[in-house]
PDB file of C-alpha atoms and ligand atoms in Angstrom:
ATOM      1  CA  MET A 691       0.136   0.342  -0.226  1.00 72.00           C
ATOM      2  CA  ALA A 692       1.156   3.295  -0.957  1.00 94.00           C
ATOM      3  CA  VAL A 693      -0.378   6.682  -0.029  1.00 97.00           C
ATOM      4  CA  ARG A 694       0.944   9.122  -2.088  1.00 98.00           C
ATOM      5  CA  GLU A 695       1.052  13.280  -0.735  1.00 98.00           C
ATOM      6  CA  ILE A 696      -2.188  15.050  -1.976  1.00 98.00           C
ATOM      7  CA  LEU A 697      -1.725  18.353  -3.450  1.00 98.00           C
ATOM      8  CA  HIS A 698      -3.383  21.556  -1.953  1.00 98.00           C
ATOM      9  CA  VAL A 699      -4.931  24.352  -3.429  1.00 98.00           C
ATOM     10  CA  GLY A 700      -2.116  27.185  -4.513  1.00 98.00           C
ATOM     11  CA  ASN A 701       0.167  24.081  -5.831  1.00 98.00           C
ATOM     12  CA  PRO A 702       0.763  25.251  -9.441  1.00 98.00           C
ATOM     13  CA  THR A 703       0.183  21.698 -10.570  1.00 98.00           C
ATOM     14  CA  LEU A 704      -2.992  21.425  -9.945  1.00 98.00           C
ATOM     15  CA  ARG A 705      -4.038  24.387 -12.717  1.00 98.00           C
ATOM     16  CA  GLU A 706      -2.306  22.460 -15.223  1.00 98.00           C
ATOM     17  CA  ARG A 707      -3.986  20.298 -18.014  1.00 98.00           C
ATOM     18  CA  SER A 708      -2.955  16.701 -17.776  1.00 98.00           C
ATOM     19  CA  ARG A 709      -1.954  14.866 -20.969  1.00 98.00           C
ATOM     20  CA  GLU A 710      -3.878  11.833 -22.404  1.00 98.00           C
ATOM     21  CA  VAL A 711      -2.425   8.677 -21.701  1.00 98.00           C
ATOM     22  CA  THR A 712      -0.740   6.218 -24.659  1.00 98.00           C
ATOM     23  CA  ARG A 713      -2.140   2.406 -24.638  1.00 98.00           C
ATOM     24  CA  GLU A 714       2.100   1.434 -24.346  1.00 98.00           C
ATOM     25  CA  GLU A 715       1.898   4.022 -21.162  1.00 98.00           C
ATOM     26  CA  LEU A 716      -1.011   2.166 -19.505  1.00 98.00           C
ATOM     27  CA  ALA A 717       0.426  -1.006 -19.443  1.00 98.00           C
ATOM     28  CA  SER A 718       3.489   0.461 -17.699  1.00 98.00           C
ATOM     29  CA  PRO A 719       4.824  -0.957 -13.868  1.00 98.00           C
ATOM     30  CA  ALA A 720       5.500   3.106 -13.626  1.00 98.00           C
ATOM     31  CA  VAL A 721       1.053   3.795 -14.129  1.00 98.00           C
ATOM     32  CA  GLN A 722       0.033   0.571 -13.203  1.00 98.00           C
ATOM     33  CA  GLN A 723       1.802   1.707 -10.123  1.00 98.00           C
ATOM     34  CA  LEU A 724       0.375   5.240 -10.476  1.00 98.00           C
ATOM     35  CA  ILE A 725      -2.930   3.268 -10.289  1.00 98.00           C
ATOM     36  CA  ASP A 726      -3.029   1.387  -7.414  1.00 98.00           C
ATOM     37  CA  ASP A 727      -1.360   4.596  -5.598  1.00 98.00           C
ATOM     38  CA  LEU A 728      -3.967   6.911  -5.997  1.00 98.00           C
ATOM     39  CA  ILE A 729      -6.545   3.815  -5.073  1.00 98.00           C
ATOM     40  CA  ASP A 730      -5.069   3.253  -1.761  1.00 98.00           C
ATOM     41  CA  THR A 731      -4.529   7.342  -1.336  1.00 98.00           C
ATOM     42  CA  MET A 732      -8.416   7.708  -2.148  1.00 97.00           C
ATOM     43  CA  HIS A 733      -9.614   5.151   0.023  1.00 96.00           C
ATOM     44  CA  ALA A 734      -6.823   6.471   2.803  1.00 96.00           C
ATOM     45  CA  ALA A 735      -8.056  10.115   2.612  1.00 96.00           C
ATOM     46  CA  ASN A 736     -12.260   8.677   2.697  1.00 93.00           C
ATOM     47  CA  GLY A 737     -12.026  10.599  -0.808  1.00 94.00           C
ATOM     48  CA  ALA A 738     -15.510   9.913  -3.444  1.00 94.00           C
ATOM     49  CA  GLY A 739     -12.807  10.352  -6.199  1.00 97.00           C
ATOM     50  CA  ILE A 740      -9.038  11.154  -6.544  1.00 98.00           C
ATOM     51  CA  ALA A 741      -7.330  12.404 -10.189  1.00 98.00           C
ATOM     52  CA  ALA A 742      -3.719  11.733 -10.684  1.00 98.00           C
ATOM     53  CA  PRO A 743      -2.657  15.765 -10.802  1.00 98.00           C
ATOM     54  CA  GLN A 744      -3.442  15.473  -6.746  1.00 98.00           C
ATOM     55  CA  VAL A 745      -0.333  13.498  -6.515  1.00 98.00           C
ATOM     56  CA  GLY A 746       1.454  15.189  -8.848  1.00 98.00           C
ATOM     57  CA  ALA A 747       1.279  13.010 -12.031  1.00 98.00           C
ATOM     58  CA  LEU A 748      -0.019  15.029 -14.474  1.00 98.00           C
ATOM     59  CA  LEU A 749      -1.866  12.508 -16.846  1.00 98.00           C
ATOM     60  CA  ARG A 750      -5.678  11.794 -17.629  1.00 98.00           C
ATOM     61  CA  ILE A 751      -6.279   9.303 -14.713  1.00 98.00           C
ATOM     62  CA  THR A 752      -9.033   9.247 -11.978  1.00 98.00           C
ATOM     63  CA  THR A 753     -10.060   6.598  -9.364  1.00 98.00           C
ATOM     64  CA  ILE A 754     -13.854   6.775  -8.469  1.00 97.00           C
ATOM     65  CA  GLU A 755     -15.731   4.812  -5.663  1.00 96.00           C
ATOM     66  CA  VAL A 756     -18.435   5.276  -3.518  1.00 93.00           C
ATOM     67  CA  ASN A 757     -19.084   2.362  -0.596  1.00 88.00           C
ATOM     68  CA  HIS A 758     -20.760   4.011   2.665  1.00 79.00           C
ATOM     69  CA  ASN A 759     -18.264   6.695   2.277  1.00 79.00           C
ATOM     70  CA  PRO A 760     -18.409   8.446   5.627  1.00 79.00           C
ATOM     71  CA  ARG A 761     -17.503  12.183   3.825  1.00 78.00           C
ATOM     72  CA  TYR A 762     -20.397  11.971   1.589  1.00 79.00           C
ATOM     73  CA  PRO A 763     -23.134   9.184   3.385  1.00 80.00           C
ATOM     74  CA  TYR A 764     -25.711  10.428   0.629  1.00 82.00           C
ATOM     75  CA  LYS A 765     -23.842   9.509  -2.453  1.00 84.00           C
ATOM     76  CA  PRO A 766     -25.066   6.681  -4.221  1.00 88.00           C
ATOM     77  CA  HIS A 767     -22.773   3.608  -4.197  1.00 91.00           C
ATOM     78  CA  ILE A 768     -20.468   3.533  -7.339  1.00 93.00           C
ATOM     79  CA  PRO A 769     -18.301   0.287  -7.644  1.00 95.00           C
ATOM     80  CA  LEU A 770     -14.459   1.461  -8.158  1.00 97.00           C
ATOM     81  CA  THR A 771     -13.635   2.908 -11.373  1.00 98.00           C
ATOM     82  CA  VAL A 772     -10.863   3.688 -12.791  1.00 98.00           C
ATOM     83  CA  VAL A 773     -11.040   6.415 -15.535  1.00 98.00           C
ATOM     84  CA  VAL A 774      -8.409   6.723 -18.209  1.00 98.00           C
ATOM     85  CA  ASN A 775      -8.232   9.491 -20.838  1.00 98.00           C
ATOM     86  CA  PRO A 776     -12.354  10.317 -20.134  1.00 98.00           C
ATOM     87  CA  VAL A 777     -14.323  12.442 -22.713  1.00 98.00           C
ATOM     88  CA  ILE A 778     -17.284  13.650 -20.845  1.00 98.00           C
ATOM     89  CA  GLU A 779     -20.169  14.993 -22.503  1.00 98.00           C
ATOM     90  CA  PRO A 780     -23.887  16.511 -21.057  1.00 98.00           C
ATOM     91  CA  LEU A 781     -26.536  14.902 -22.994  1.00 98.00           C
ATOM     92  CA  ASP A 782     -28.622  17.570 -22.119  1.00 98.00           C
ATOM     93  CA  ASP A 783     -28.822  21.234 -20.563  1.00 97.00           C
ATOM     94  CA  GLU A 784     -30.490  20.176 -17.108  1.00 97.00           C
ATOM     95  CA  GLN A 785     -28.301  21.268 -14.381  1.00 97.00           C
ATOM     96  CA  PHE A 786     -28.557  20.866 -10.290  1.00 96.00           C
ATOM     97  CA  GLU A 787     -26.886  22.228  -7.521  1.00 96.00           C
ATOM     98  CA  ASN A 788     -24.432  19.941  -5.925  1.00 96.00           C
ATOM     99  CA  ASN A 789     -22.603  20.673  -2.257  1.00 96.00           C
ATOM    100  CA  GLU A 790     -18.826  19.128  -3.019  1.00 97.00           C
ATOM    101  CA  GLY A 791     -15.376  19.078  -1.172  1.00 97.00           C
ATOM    102  CA  CYS A 792     -12.236  17.765  -2.444  1.00 98.00           C
ATOM    103  CA  LEU A 793      -9.250  16.428  -0.648  1.00 98.00           C
ATOM    104  CA  SER A 794      -6.865  18.920  -2.212  1.00 98.00           C
ATOM    105  CA  VAL A 795      -9.132  21.942  -0.767  1.00 98.00           C
ATOM    106  CA  PRO A 796      -9.194  21.131   3.025  1.00 97.00           C
ATOM    107  CA  ASN A 797     -11.848  21.906   4.928  1.00 97.00           C
ATOM    108  CA  LEU A 798     -14.056  23.415   2.433  1.00 98.00           C
ATOM    109  CA  ARG A 799     -17.161  22.898   0.406  1.00 97.00           C
ATOM    110  CA  GLY A 800     -19.378  25.314  -1.456  1.00 98.00           C
ATOM    111  CA  ASN A 801     -22.349  25.059  -3.988  1.00 97.00           C
ATOM    112  CA  VAL A 802     -22.013  24.364  -7.690  1.00 98.00           C
ATOM    113  CA  LEU A 803     -23.811  23.428 -10.744  1.00 97.00           C
ATOM    114  CA  ARG A 804     -23.249  20.060 -12.652  1.00 98.00           C
ATOM    115  CA  HIS A 805     -25.140  18.448 -15.501  1.00 98.00           C
ATOM    116  CA  VAL A 806     -27.992  16.049 -14.535  1.00 97.00           C
ATOM    117  CA  ASN A 807     -26.993  13.820 -17.363  1.00 97.00           C
ATOM    118  CA  VAL A 808     -23.434  13.176 -18.953  1.00 98.00           C
ATOM    119  CA  ARG A 809     -22.298  10.303 -21.516  1.00 98.00           C
ATOM    120  CA  VAL A 810     -18.398   9.284 -19.962  1.00 98.00           C
ATOM    121  CA  CYS A 811     -16.240   7.481 -22.640  1.00 98.00           C
ATOM    122  CA  TRP A 812     -13.160   6.097 -21.186  1.00 98.00           C
ATOM    123  CA  TRP A 813     -10.064   3.358 -20.805  1.00 98.00           C
ATOM    124  CA  ASP A 814     -10.274   0.944 -17.670  1.00 98.00           C
ATOM    125  CA  ARG A 815      -6.733  -0.012 -16.520  1.00 98.00           C
ATOM    126  CA  ASP A 816      -6.786  -2.865 -18.689  1.00 98.00           C
ATOM    127  CA  GLY A 817      -7.442  -1.047 -22.138  1.00 98.00           C
ATOM    128  CA  ASN A 818     -10.882  -1.490 -22.445  1.00 98.00           C
ATOM    129  CA  GLU A 819     -13.069   1.300 -23.754  1.00 98.00           C
ATOM    130  CA  HIS A 820     -16.307   1.978 -21.651  1.00 98.00           C
ATOM    131  CA  ASP A 821     -18.840   4.265 -23.483  1.00 98.00           C
ATOM    132  CA  GLU A 822     -21.481   4.767 -20.492  1.00 97.00           C
ATOM    133  CA  VAL A 823     -24.589   7.346 -19.200  1.00 97.00           C
ATOM    134  CA  ARG A 824     -24.193   8.631 -15.386  1.00 96.00           C
ATOM    135  CA  ARG A 825     -26.772  10.583 -13.938  1.00 96.00           C
ATOM    136  CA  GLY A 826     -27.631  12.518 -10.788  1.00 95.00           C
ATOM    137  CA  LEU A 827     -24.784  12.894  -7.936  1.00 94.00           C
ATOM    138  CA  THR A 828     -22.810  10.373  -9.452  1.00 95.00           C
ATOM    139  CA  ALA A 829     -22.654  12.137 -12.887  1.00 97.00           C
ATOM    140  CA  GLY A 830     -21.065  15.452 -10.837  1.00 97.00           C
ATOM    141  CA  THR A 831     -18.447  12.995  -9.269  1.00 96.00           C
ATOM    142  CA  PHE A 832     -17.864  12.166 -12.432  1.00 98.00           C
ATOM    143  CA  GLN A 833     -17.694  15.896 -13.798  1.00 98.00           C
ATOM    144  CA  HIS A 834     -15.521  17.387 -10.512  1.00 98.00           C
ATOM    145  CA  GLU A 835     -12.612  14.765 -11.278  1.00 98.00           C
ATOM    146  CA  CYS A 836     -12.902  15.077 -15.051  1.00 98.00           C
ATOM    147  CA  ASP A 837     -12.238  19.274 -14.387  1.00 98.00           C
ATOM    148  CA  HIS A 838      -8.860  18.651 -12.027  1.00 98.00           C
ATOM    149  CA  LEU A 839      -7.536  17.037 -15.427  1.00 98.00           C
ATOM    150  CA  ASP A 840      -8.405  20.223 -17.072  1.00 98.00           C
ATOM    151  CA  GLY A 841      -6.810  22.168 -14.081  1.00 98.00           C
ATOM    152  CA  ILE A 842     -10.099  23.237 -12.545  1.00 98.00           C
ATOM    153  CA  LEU A 843     -11.148  23.116  -9.176  1.00 98.00           C
ATOM    154  CA  PHE A 844     -14.685  22.633  -7.578  1.00 98.00           C
ATOM    155  CA  LEU A 845     -13.687  26.478  -6.064  1.00 98.00           C
ATOM    156  CA  ASP A 846     -13.957  27.990  -9.846  1.00 98.00           C
ATOM    157  CA  ARG A 847     -17.210  26.229 -10.132  1.00 98.00           C
ATOM    158  CA  VAL A 848     -18.628  28.468  -7.619  1.00 98.00           C
ATOM    159  CA  HIS A 849     -21.199  30.708  -8.448  1.00 92.00           C
ATOM    160  CA  ASP A 850     -22.030  32.068  -4.867  1.00 95.00           C
ATOM    161  CA  THR A 851     -19.266  32.479  -2.794  1.00 97.00           C
ATOM    162  CA  ARG A 852     -21.682  32.483   0.495  1.00 97.00           C
ATOM    163  CA  SER A 853     -22.426  28.862  -0.149  1.00 97.00           C
ATOM    164  CA  LEU A 854     -18.741  28.346   1.073  1.00 98.00           C
ATOM    165  CA  THR A 855     -18.620  26.731   4.613  1.00 98.00           C
ATOM    166  CA  THR A 856     -15.588  24.536   6.856  1.00 98.00           C
ATOM    167  CA  TRP A 857     -17.059  20.553   6.712  1.00 96.00           C
ATOM    168  CA  GLU A 858     -18.160  21.639  10.684  1.00 97.00           C
ATOM    169  CA  GLN A 859     -20.389  24.642   9.510  1.00 98.00           C
ATOM    170  CA  PHE A 860     -21.912  22.519   6.927  1.00 96.00           C
ATOM    171  CA  GLU A 861     -22.660  19.806   9.115  1.00 95.00           C
ATOM    172  CA  ARG A 862     -24.063  22.064  12.148  1.00 97.00           C
ATOM    173  CA  PHE A 863     -26.100  24.023   9.390  1.00 97.00           C
ATOM    174  CA  HIS A 864     -26.934  23.428   5.853  1.00 95.00           C
ATOM    175  CA  ARG A 865     -26.497  18.842   6.219  1.00 94.00           C
ATOM    176  CA  ASP A 866     -30.131  18.197   7.235  1.00 94.00           C
ATOM    177  CA  ALA A 867     -31.971  20.647   4.438  1.00 94.00           C
ATOM    178  CA  PHE A 868     -29.088  19.497   1.740  1.00 94.00           C
ATOM    179  CA  VAL A 869     -29.823  15.842   2.368  1.00 93.00           C
ATOM    180  CA  GLU A 870     -33.266  16.286   1.957  1.00 93.00           C
ATOM    181  CA  ARG A 871     -33.578  18.094  -1.228  1.00 94.00           C
ATOM    182  CA  ILE A 872     -30.521  16.075  -2.850  1.00 93.00           C
ATOM    183  CA  THR A 873     -31.920  12.656  -1.510  1.00 91.00           C
ATOM    184  CA  GLN A 874     -35.216  13.518  -3.221  1.00 92.00           C
ATOM    185  CA  PHE A 875     -32.734  14.127  -6.028  1.00 93.00           C
ATOM    186  CA  VAL A 876     -31.030  11.409  -6.215  1.00 90.00           C
ATOM    187  CA  ARG A 877     -34.887   9.096  -5.910  1.00 90.00           C
ATOM    188  CA  ARG A 878     -36.184  11.296  -9.165  1.00 92.00           C
ATOM    189  CA  VAL A 879     -32.923  10.982 -11.192  1.00 92.00           C
ATOM    190  CA  GLY A 880     -31.091   8.205 -10.264  1.00 87.00           C
ATOM    191  CA  SER A 881     -27.280   7.594 -11.209  1.00 82.00           C
TER     192      SER A 881
HETATM  193 NI1  LIG B1363     -11.134  17.152  -6.163  1.00 89.17          NI
END
């Protein structure tokens, strides 16, 4: 198990565009080790996802998993997914207001608009191609992680900075209303 250091907002690497991974690179021990380390680091930090640039590797790779996540207990289950060279496109104009945090932005959450329905094409760690639709909070998680590959943090998408809270103050003042709203949303749109 190798947990890597997570870069924090202010580190210029988080603002770079990550580059595509070739099939040869993906099969290499170094990139397979990076993927293992991303999974270990995501698990150690209780993240719902992590992207390679967050550990300083400017490659278009992210891992996503939601399994009774204590940071995000209302999120629908997402099996461990290794996402390489993702291409994401909205299926329509419908958006929702999500409340997000990020392992690279310690102790801050805020409201961002995300597309409800997206199509995502990617390779898994073996190079197999996937072309799938993701909806709701799961779509939001994919959008958040793909943003990292273009040097974008959720902070850039916070449309009302008055929604910013620490995690403690979110729990204290905002969690109940958000969970009620988002639970109805998840029931309506699925994942
Ligand atoms: Ni993040």
